[in-house]
Amino acid sequence: MRYKNIFNLGIAISLLTCSPFIGAQSQGKLKIGFMLPATGTYAALGTAIDNGFRLYVNEQGGKIGGREIEYVRVDDESDPSKAADNVNKLIKRDNVDVIVGSVHSGVAMAMAKAAKESGTLLIVPNAGAVAVTGPMCAPNIFRSSFSNWQPGFAMGEVAAKKGHKKIVTITWKYAAGEETMKGFKDGFEKSGGSVIKDLTLPFPNVEFQALLTEIASLKPDAVFTFFAGAGAAKFVKDYAAAGLKKSIPLYGSGFLTDGVLDAEGVDAEGILTTLHYADNLNNKRDQSFRLAYAKTFKLQPDVYAVQGYDAAQMLAIGLSATQGDAKNITTFAQALMKSKIDSPRGTFTLSSSHNPVQDIYLRKVIGKENVNEGVASKALADPGLGCKM
Ligand code: PHB
């Protein structure tokens, strides 16, 4: 009898210690610090990321790595000058386990700096700043989106194949714009084309008129641009209103027409862009994601929603391996590095600098959709220059 009790106790102990999430329960809720824009030109992008992230968490029954979630939110206003204060509040005052953000490259660079210094896990669900997975890379920093270079490079190759020789670029003067243009140049000029002028205006200005007049007088074969959010909608409308749409083809990285087609209306019709997502990919994962998103939020998803969803998936992959421990960066990173992430965009892997290696699609605006015209760059990896882990 005594032996039987000891035996049962033994089974109970081993069951307890073998349970994958036993550690997770004793760790309490997982505190996630969302640092996203809730106001300004990128506000809708922040909402879509937040929605996508929560959709994935809800599909897992509200838990990640066996832990329930508590969200702490900061509106970063897409303002780099406030970013260090905002992120340090999340890390030091709110004691979050993970930070997720942001949309704007300048804000994300301040977040990467704070994450690198504190060792806090950071997942970037949009901002493409090359430095984040370049010179600022770190074992605890991951991106679920893209680098600014990737869609630019893909469109550079497309524009060259179309036979264009002289291109003018126009964008906001900050990392996202400048690095997208660098990618475009790398793709375009290797085939003999040339960028004859880079036009810029400060973020988030939308006074495009003088620059559109300059484009008309330069008479390039085509124009390539990066704008996003409300600014993208204004640019597409102003380009058409200036009469340029008829005479000079407009190309963009896909943010020009993603999540903003309702606002752009007929002025966006026919525009070609490159991005790691399109509206009719027709894979099973995407179909169920789109259905669930539309049902939950009464909205069509866009690339930002996908990136938010995948940020949550990446967190779940890493935290399942660590049994909910957000401080075990080595095991977290190992699990992600050997994963194929099953994204609505198609599966992707991570490069050694923790940026997605992914297909970039050529898309054409038809009605209210960015329709997939085929893969422009297969499994495109950012060069990750300057990253030393
Ligand atoms: C960025 O600042 O990195 C950025 C912002 C909006 C986008 C894409 C990139 O849609």
Short mmCIF file of C-alpha atoms and ligand atoms in Angstrom, two decimals:
data_model
loop_
_atom_site.label_atom_id
_atom_site.label_comp_id
_atom_site.label_asym_id
_atom_site.label_seq_id
_atom_site.Cartn_x
_atom_site.Cartn_y
_atom_site.Cartn_z
CA MET A 1 0.00 0.00 0.00
CA ARG A 2 2.73 2.39 1.00
CA TYR A 3 4.62 1.52 -2.19
CA LYS A 4 1.49 2.12 -4.28
CA ASN A 5 1.07 5.65 -2.85
CA ILE A 6 4.69 6.47 -3.49
CA PHE A 7 4.30 5.11 -7.01
CA ASN A 8 1.22 7.31 -7.65
CA LEU A 9 3.00 10.32 -6.25
CA GLY A 10 5.87 9.60 -8.64
CA ILE A 11 3.51 9.54 -11.61
CA ALA A 12 1.89 12.79 -10.49
CA ILE A 13 5.26 14.53 -10.17
CA SER A 14 6.49 13.32 -13.51
CA LEU A 15 3.23 14.38 -15.21
CA LEU A 16 3.57 17.81 -13.68
CA THR A 17 7.17 18.27 -14.71
CA CYS A 18 6.57 16.92 -18.22
CA SER A 19 3.66 19.28 -18.94
CA PRO A 20 5.04 21.73 -21.53
CA PHE A 21 3.40 24.83 -20.08
CA ILE A 22 3.74 24.20 -16.39
CA GLY A 23 6.41 26.90 -16.26
CA ALA A 24 4.16 29.22 -18.24
CA GLN A 25 1.38 29.13 -15.63
CA SER A 26 3.71 30.09 -12.84
CA GLN A 27 4.99 33.01 -14.92
CA GLY A 28 1.55 34.69 -15.02
CA LYS A 29 0.31 36.78 -17.92
CA LEU A 30 2.58 37.59 -20.83
CA LYS A 31 2.79 41.39 -21.03
CA ILE A 32 3.02 42.60 -24.62
CA GLY A 33 3.86 46.25 -25.24
CA PHE A 34 2.29 47.44 -28.49
CA MET A 35 4.02 50.56 -29.76
CA LEU A 36 2.07 51.53 -32.86
CA PRO A 37 0.61 54.70 -34.38
CA ALA A 38 -3.00 55.39 -33.38
CA THR A 39 -2.98 58.91 -34.83
CA GLY A 40 -1.48 60.59 -37.91
CA THR A 41 -0.90 59.45 -41.48
CA TYR A 42 -0.11 55.83 -40.44
CA ALA A 43 -2.97 55.39 -37.91
CA ALA A 44 -4.94 52.87 -39.99
CA LEU A 45 -1.77 50.79 -40.46
CA GLY A 46 -1.34 50.50 -36.70
CA THR A 47 -4.95 49.37 -36.29
CA ALA A 48 -4.56 46.66 -38.95
CA ILE A 49 -1.41 45.31 -37.26
CA ASP A 50 -3.13 45.26 -33.86
CA ASN A 51 -6.17 43.48 -35.39
CA GLY A 52 -4.04 40.88 -37.18
CA PHE A 53 -2.04 40.14 -34.05
CA ARG A 54 -5.14 39.69 -31.87
CA LEU A 55 -6.82 37.53 -34.51
CA TYR A 56 -3.98 35.01 -34.27
CA VAL A 57 -3.97 35.11 -30.45
CA ASN A 58 -7.74 34.56 -30.36
CA GLU A 59 -7.37 31.59 -32.71
CA GLN A 60 -5.04 30.08 -30.11
CA GLY A 61 -7.68 30.46 -27.39
CA GLY A 62 -6.16 33.70 -26.10
CA LYS A 63 -2.82 32.19 -25.05
CA ILE A 64 0.72 32.20 -26.44
CA GLY A 65 3.36 29.83 -25.13
CA GLY A 66 0.77 28.67 -22.60
CA ARG A 67 0.38 32.16 -21.12
CA GLU A 68 -2.58 34.48 -21.18
CA ILE A 69 -1.90 37.88 -22.67
CA GLU A 70 -2.04 41.38 -21.28
CA TYR A 71 -1.63 44.21 -23.78
CA VAL A 72 -0.10 47.57 -22.94
CA ARG A 73 -0.53 50.14 -25.73
CA VAL A 74 1.32 53.33 -26.60
CA ASP A 75 0.41 55.64 -29.49
CA ASP A 76 3.84 56.43 -30.95
CA GLU A 77 2.34 59.01 -33.38
CA SER A 78 4.97 57.89 -35.94
CA ASP A 79 7.20 60.44 -34.23
CA PRO A 80 10.85 59.37 -33.92
CA SER A 81 11.60 62.23 -31.49
CA LYS A 82 9.25 60.66 -28.89
CA ALA A 83 10.21 57.05 -29.60
CA ALA A 84 13.02 56.53 -27.07
CA ASP A 85 10.83 57.83 -24.21
CA ASN A 86 7.87 55.75 -25.34
CA VAL A 87 9.76 52.49 -25.63
CA ASN A 88 11.63 52.99 -22.37
CA LYS A 89 8.33 53.50 -20.58
CA LEU A 90 7.16 50.13 -21.88
CA ILE A 91 10.38 48.39 -20.88
CA LYS A 92 11.17 50.09 -17.56
CA ARG A 93 7.85 51.35 -16.18
CA ASP A 94 5.44 48.71 -17.51
CA ASN A 95 7.95 45.87 -17.40
CA VAL A 96 6.66 44.26 -20.58
CA ASP A 97 7.98 40.83 -21.63
CA VAL A 98 7.87 41.62 -25.35
CA ILE A 99 7.68 44.78 -27.44
CA VAL A 100 5.85 44.81 -30.77
CA GLY A 101 6.30 47.80 -33.10
CA SER A 102 6.35 49.88 -35.07
CA VAL A 103 5.18 51.17 -38.46
CA HIS A 104 7.63 54.07 -38.96
CA SER A 105 11.30 53.24 -39.61
CA GLY A 106 12.62 56.08 -37.45
CA VAL A 107 10.53 54.90 -34.50
CA ALA A 108 11.59 51.28 -35.05
CA MET A 109 15.28 52.24 -34.93
CA ALA A 110 14.80 53.79 -31.48
CA MET A 111 12.98 50.63 -30.41
CA ALA A 112 15.77 48.41 -31.73
CA LYS A 113 18.33 50.44 -29.78
CA ALA A 114 16.35 50.06 -26.54
CA ALA A 115 15.75 46.35 -27.20
CA LYS A 116 19.42 45.76 -27.86
CA GLU A 117 20.43 47.55 -24.66
CA SER A 118 17.84 45.87 -22.41
CA GLY A 119 17.72 42.43 -24.07
CA THR A 120 13.90 42.67 -24.30
CA LEU A 121 12.36 40.64 -27.10
CA LEU A 122 11.31 42.87 -30.02
CA ILE A 123 9.19 41.88 -33.02
CA VAL A 124 8.88 44.52 -35.74
CA PRO A 125 5.53 44.06 -37.53
CA ASN A 126 6.09 46.65 -40.29
CA ALA A 127 8.89 49.24 -40.27
CA GLY A 128 11.41 48.31 -42.98
CA ALA A 129 14.47 50.19 -41.63
CA VAL A 130 17.42 48.31 -43.10
CA ALA A 131 19.53 48.95 -39.97
CA VAL A 132 17.15 46.94 -37.74
CA THR A 133 18.24 43.71 -39.44
CA GLY A 134 21.59 45.19 -40.47
CA PRO A 135 24.03 47.02 -38.17
CA MET A 136 21.51 47.08 -35.28
CA CYS A 137 20.63 43.38 -35.51
CA ALA A 138 20.59 41.36 -32.30
CA PRO A 139 19.62 37.86 -31.14
CA ASN A 140 16.43 39.28 -29.52
CA ILE A 141 15.24 41.38 -32.51
CA PHE A 142 13.01 39.87 -35.24
CA ARG A 143 10.96 41.23 -38.12
CA SER A 144 7.71 39.76 -39.47
CA SER A 145 7.44 42.21 -42.37
CA PHE A 146 10.19 43.17 -44.88
CA SER A 147 13.20 45.43 -45.29
CA ASN A 148 12.65 48.66 -47.24
CA TRP A 149 15.18 47.42 -49.78
CA GLN A 150 13.14 44.32 -50.75
CA PRO A 151 10.07 45.73 -52.59
CA GLY A 152 12.22 48.49 -54.13
CA PHE A 153 14.71 46.01 -55.57
CA ALA A 154 11.95 43.84 -57.03
CA MET A 155 10.34 46.81 -58.79
CA GLY A 156 13.72 47.98 -60.13
CA GLU A 157 14.05 44.68 -61.97
CA VAL A 158 10.45 44.87 -63.24
CA ALA A 159 10.93 48.43 -64.56
CA ALA A 160 14.14 47.42 -66.33
CA LYS A 161 12.40 44.43 -67.96
CA LYS A 162 9.68 46.75 -69.22
CA GLY A 163 12.37 48.60 -71.15
CA HIS A 164 12.30 51.87 -69.20
CA LYS A 165 15.56 53.79 -69.31
CA LYS A 166 15.02 57.09 -67.43
CA ILE A 167 13.17 57.13 -64.13
CA VAL A 168 12.34 59.83 -61.60
CA THR A 169 11.74 58.78 -57.99
CA ILE A 170 9.63 60.64 -55.44
CA THR A 171 9.25 59.89 -51.74
CA TRP A 172 9.38 61.16 -48.16
CA LYS A 173 12.87 62.04 -46.98
CA TYR A 174 13.45 59.46 -44.25
CA ALA A 175 14.80 55.90 -44.01
CA ALA A 176 11.77 54.14 -45.52
CA GLY A 177 11.72 56.36 -48.61
CA GLU A 178 15.47 56.53 -49.10
CA GLU A 179 16.08 52.81 -48.59
CA THR A 180 13.23 51.83 -50.89
CA MET A 181 14.78 54.07 -53.57
CA LYS A 182 18.18 52.46 -52.96
CA GLY A 183 16.62 49.02 -53.51
CA PHE A 184 14.96 50.27 -56.69
CA LYS A 185 18.24 51.65 -58.01
CA ASP A 186 20.08 48.40 -57.24
CA GLY A 187 17.49 46.47 -59.26
CA PHE A 188 17.08 49.00 -62.08
CA GLU A 189 20.56 50.34 -62.79
CA LYS A 190 22.28 46.94 -63.07
CA SER A 191 20.43 46.53 -66.37
CA GLY A 192 21.54 49.89 -67.74
CA GLY A 193 18.63 52.11 -66.69
CA SER A 194 19.23 55.32 -64.80
CA VAL A 195 17.45 57.26 -62.11
CA ILE A 196 17.70 60.81 -63.42
CA LYS A 197 16.30 62.59 -60.35
CA ASP A 198 15.36 61.78 -56.75
CA LEU A 199 12.61 64.09 -55.52
CA THR A 200 11.78 64.23 -51.82
CA LEU A 201 9.68 66.07 -49.27
CA PRO A 202 9.73 65.84 -45.48
CA PHE A 203 7.55 63.18 -43.75
CA PRO A 204 4.52 63.42 -43.48
CA ASN A 205 4.02 66.40 -45.85
CA VAL A 206 1.58 66.00 -48.69
CA GLU A 207 2.14 69.24 -50.61
CA PHE A 208 3.06 67.44 -53.84
CA GLN A 209 2.17 70.13 -56.39
CA ALA A 210 5.59 71.68 -57.07
CA LEU A 211 7.20 68.24 -57.37
CA LEU A 212 4.51 67.03 -59.77
CA THR A 213 5.19 70.09 -61.95
CA GLU A 214 8.88 69.18 -61.93
CA ILE A 215 8.09 65.59 -62.98
CA ALA A 216 6.05 66.91 -65.91
CA SER A 217 8.98 69.00 -67.09
CA LEU A 218 11.56 66.19 -66.65
CA LYS A 219 9.48 63.86 -68.85
CA PRO A 220 10.87 60.54 -67.53
CA ASP A 221 9.80 57.15 -68.96
CA ALA A 222 8.19 56.37 -65.60
CA VAL A 223 8.02 57.39 -61.93
CA PHE A 224 8.78 55.15 -58.95
CA THR A 225 7.55 56.04 -55.49
CA PHE A 226 7.21 55.09 -51.83
CA PHE A 227 4.32 56.60 -49.92
CA ALA A 228 2.02 54.84 -47.47
CA GLY A 229 -1.17 55.35 -45.51
CA ALA A 230 -3.12 58.58 -45.91
CA GLY A 231 -0.16 60.22 -47.70
CA ALA A 232 -0.21 57.50 -50.38
CA ALA A 233 -3.90 58.09 -51.03
CA LYS A 234 -3.32 61.83 -51.47
CA PHE A 235 -0.34 61.24 -53.79
CA VAL A 236 -2.22 58.85 -56.10
CA LYS A 237 -5.10 61.32 -56.38
CA ASP A 238 -2.83 64.31 -56.98
CA TYR A 239 -0.80 62.41 -59.62
CA ALA A 240 -3.98 61.72 -61.58
CA ALA A 241 -5.37 65.25 -61.05
CA ALA A 242 -2.12 66.72 -62.42
CA GLY A 243 -2.78 64.82 -65.66
CA LEU A 244 0.36 62.68 -65.26
CA LYS A 245 -1.37 59.30 -65.02
CA LYS A 246 -2.18 59.35 -68.74
CA SER A 247 1.35 60.13 -69.88
CA ILE A 248 3.90 58.78 -67.34
CA PRO A 249 3.42 55.32 -65.76
CA LEU A 250 3.49 55.36 -61.97
CA TYR A 251 5.10 52.43 -60.12
CA GLY A 252 5.42 51.95 -56.39
CA SER A 253 6.39 49.69 -53.59
CA GLY A 254 3.07 48.04 -52.74
CA PHE A 255 2.30 50.30 -49.77
CA LEU A 256 1.21 52.90 -52.33
CA THR A 257 -1.99 50.97 -52.92
CA ASP A 258 -2.33 48.61 -49.89
CA GLY A 259 -5.09 49.37 -47.40
CA VAL A 260 -5.92 52.63 -49.21
CA LEU A 261 -7.81 51.58 -52.34
CA ASP A 262 -11.15 52.82 -51.03
CA ALA A 263 -9.69 56.30 -50.61
CA GLU A 264 -7.85 56.22 -53.97
CA GLY A 265 -10.83 55.07 -56.04
CA VAL A 266 -10.46 55.06 -59.84
CA ASP A 267 -7.22 57.05 -59.66
CA ALA A 268 -5.41 53.86 -58.55
CA GLU A 269 -6.78 51.68 -61.36
CA GLY A 270 -4.00 49.88 -63.25
CA ILE A 271 -1.10 50.95 -60.97
CA LEU A 272 1.66 48.31 -60.73
CA THR A 273 3.43 47.74 -57.42
CA THR A 274 5.65 45.11 -55.78
CA LEU A 275 5.08 43.65 -52.33
CA HIS A 276 5.17 40.46 -50.25
CA TYR A 277 1.37 40.19 -50.32
CA ALA A 278 -1.51 40.49 -52.79
CA ASP A 279 -5.29 40.29 -52.44
CA ASN A 280 -5.95 37.07 -54.34
CA LEU A 281 -3.14 34.67 -53.51
CA ASN A 282 -5.64 31.82 -53.31
CA ASN A 283 -3.64 29.66 -50.95
CA LYS A 284 -5.65 27.93 -48.22
CA ARG A 285 -3.93 29.75 -45.39
CA ASP A 286 -4.73 33.12 -46.93
CA GLN A 287 -8.32 32.22 -47.70
CA SER A 288 -9.08 31.23 -44.11
CA PHE A 289 -7.17 34.25 -42.76
CA ARG A 290 -9.13 36.64 -44.99
CA LEU A 291 -12.44 35.08 -44.07
CA ALA A 292 -11.73 35.18 -40.33
CA TYR A 293 -10.40 38.76 -40.51
CA ALA A 294 -13.42 40.03 -42.47
CA LYS A 295 -15.81 38.26 -40.10
CA THR A 296 -14.13 39.55 -36.95
CA PHE A 297 -13.42 43.14 -37.94
CA LYS A 298 -15.96 43.77 -40.77
CA LEU A 299 -13.00 44.96 -42.84
CA GLN A 300 -10.88 43.50 -45.62
CA PRO A 301 -7.35 42.64 -44.45
CA ASP A 302 -4.24 44.20 -46.00
CA VAL A 303 -0.49 43.62 -45.80
CA TYR A 304 -0.32 45.28 -42.36
CA ALA A 305 -2.89 42.86 -40.95
CA VAL A 306 -0.85 39.95 -42.33
CA GLN A 307 2.34 41.27 -40.72
CA GLY A 308 0.56 41.65 -37.36
CA TYR A 309 -0.83 38.12 -37.64
CA ASP A 310 2.63 36.77 -38.44
CA ALA A 311 4.27 38.70 -35.60
CA ALA A 312 1.94 36.80 -33.24
CA GLN A 313 2.70 33.51 -35.03
CA MET A 314 6.43 34.10 -34.67
CA LEU A 315 6.03 34.89 -31.00
CA ALA A 316 4.02 31.69 -30.56
CA ILE A 317 6.65 29.55 -32.30
CA GLY A 318 9.44 30.96 -30.13
CA LEU A 319 7.52 30.88 -26.87
CA SER A 320 6.28 27.31 -27.37
CA ALA A 321 9.92 26.28 -27.55
CA THR A 322 10.78 28.18 -24.35
CA GLN A 323 7.59 27.15 -22.51
CA GLY A 324 6.50 30.75 -22.28
CA ASP A 325 9.84 32.17 -21.13
CA ALA A 326 10.45 35.42 -23.03
CA LYS A 327 13.95 35.74 -21.55
CA ASN A 328 15.29 32.52 -23.05
CA ILE A 329 16.41 34.25 -26.25
CA THR A 330 18.74 31.44 -27.41
CA THR A 331 16.02 28.78 -27.52
CA PHE A 332 13.46 31.29 -28.85
CA ALA A 333 15.76 32.25 -31.75
CA GLN A 334 16.75 28.66 -32.54
CA ALA A 335 13.09 27.66 -32.86
CA LEU A 336 12.35 30.53 -35.24
CA MET A 337 15.45 30.04 -37.34
CA LYS A 338 14.51 26.48 -38.17
CA SER A 339 10.83 27.29 -38.84
CA LYS A 340 8.94 27.82 -42.02
CA ILE A 341 6.40 30.43 -41.07
CA ASP A 342 3.00 29.54 -42.47
CA SER A 343 1.90 33.03 -43.47
CA PRO A 344 -1.13 34.13 -45.51
CA ARG A 345 1.50 35.65 -47.86
CA GLY A 346 2.93 32.15 -48.52
CA THR A 347 5.52 30.43 -46.32
CA PHE A 348 8.69 32.30 -45.44
CA THR A 349 11.87 31.68 -43.48
CA LEU A 350 14.11 34.09 -41.60
CA SER A 351 17.55 35.21 -42.78
CA SER A 352 20.49 35.02 -40.40
CA SER A 353 19.80 38.67 -39.52
CA HIS A 354 16.14 37.76 -38.65
CA ASN A 355 14.41 39.36 -41.66
CA PRO A 356 11.87 37.44 -43.80
CA VAL A 357 13.20 35.69 -46.92
CA GLN A 358 10.10 35.86 -49.07
CA ASP A 359 8.53 36.04 -52.50
CA ILE A 360 7.81 39.54 -53.75
CA TYR A 361 4.72 39.72 -55.96
CA LEU A 362 4.02 42.06 -58.85
CA ARG A 363 0.50 43.40 -58.33
CA LYS A 364 -1.91 45.40 -60.44
CA VAL A 365 -4.81 47.44 -59.09
CA ILE A 366 -8.05 46.14 -60.55
CA GLY A 367 -11.15 47.61 -58.92
CA LYS A 368 -10.71 47.32 -55.14
CA GLU A 369 -7.92 44.72 -55.24
CA ASN A 370 -4.16 44.47 -55.63
CA VAL A 371 -4.27 41.52 -57.99
CA ASN A 372 -1.32 39.14 -58.14
CA GLU A 373 0.39 39.24 -61.55
CA GLY A 374 3.03 36.68 -60.59
CA VAL A 375 6.20 36.50 -58.51
CA ALA A 376 8.63 39.33 -59.37
CA SER A 377 11.45 38.11 -57.05
CA LYS A 378 11.48 34.57 -55.70
CA ALA A 379 12.64 34.05 -52.07
CA LEU A 380 14.22 37.50 -51.95
CA ALA A 381 16.58 38.06 -49.00
CA ASP A 382 17.73 41.46 -47.78
CA PRO A 383 21.55 41.49 -47.93
CA GLY A 384 21.62 42.17 -44.14
CA LEU A 385 24.82 44.18 -44.52
CA GLY A 386 26.60 45.05 -41.29
CA CYS A 387 24.78 42.52 -39.12
CA LYS A 388 27.01 40.79 -36.59
CA MET A 389 25.10 38.72 -34.04
C1 PHB B 1 8.50 52.61 -42.67
O1 PHB B 1 8.63 53.73 -42.15
O2 PHB B 1 9.39 51.75 -42.60
C2 PHB B 1 7.25 52.26 -43.39
C3 PHB B 1 6.07 52.94 -43.12
C4 PHB B 1 4.90 52.58 -43.79
C5 PHB B 1 4.91 51.54 -44.69
C6 PHB B 1 6.08 50.86 -44.97
C7 PHB B 1 7.27 51.21 -44.32
O3 PHB B 1 3.80 51.19 -45.31
#
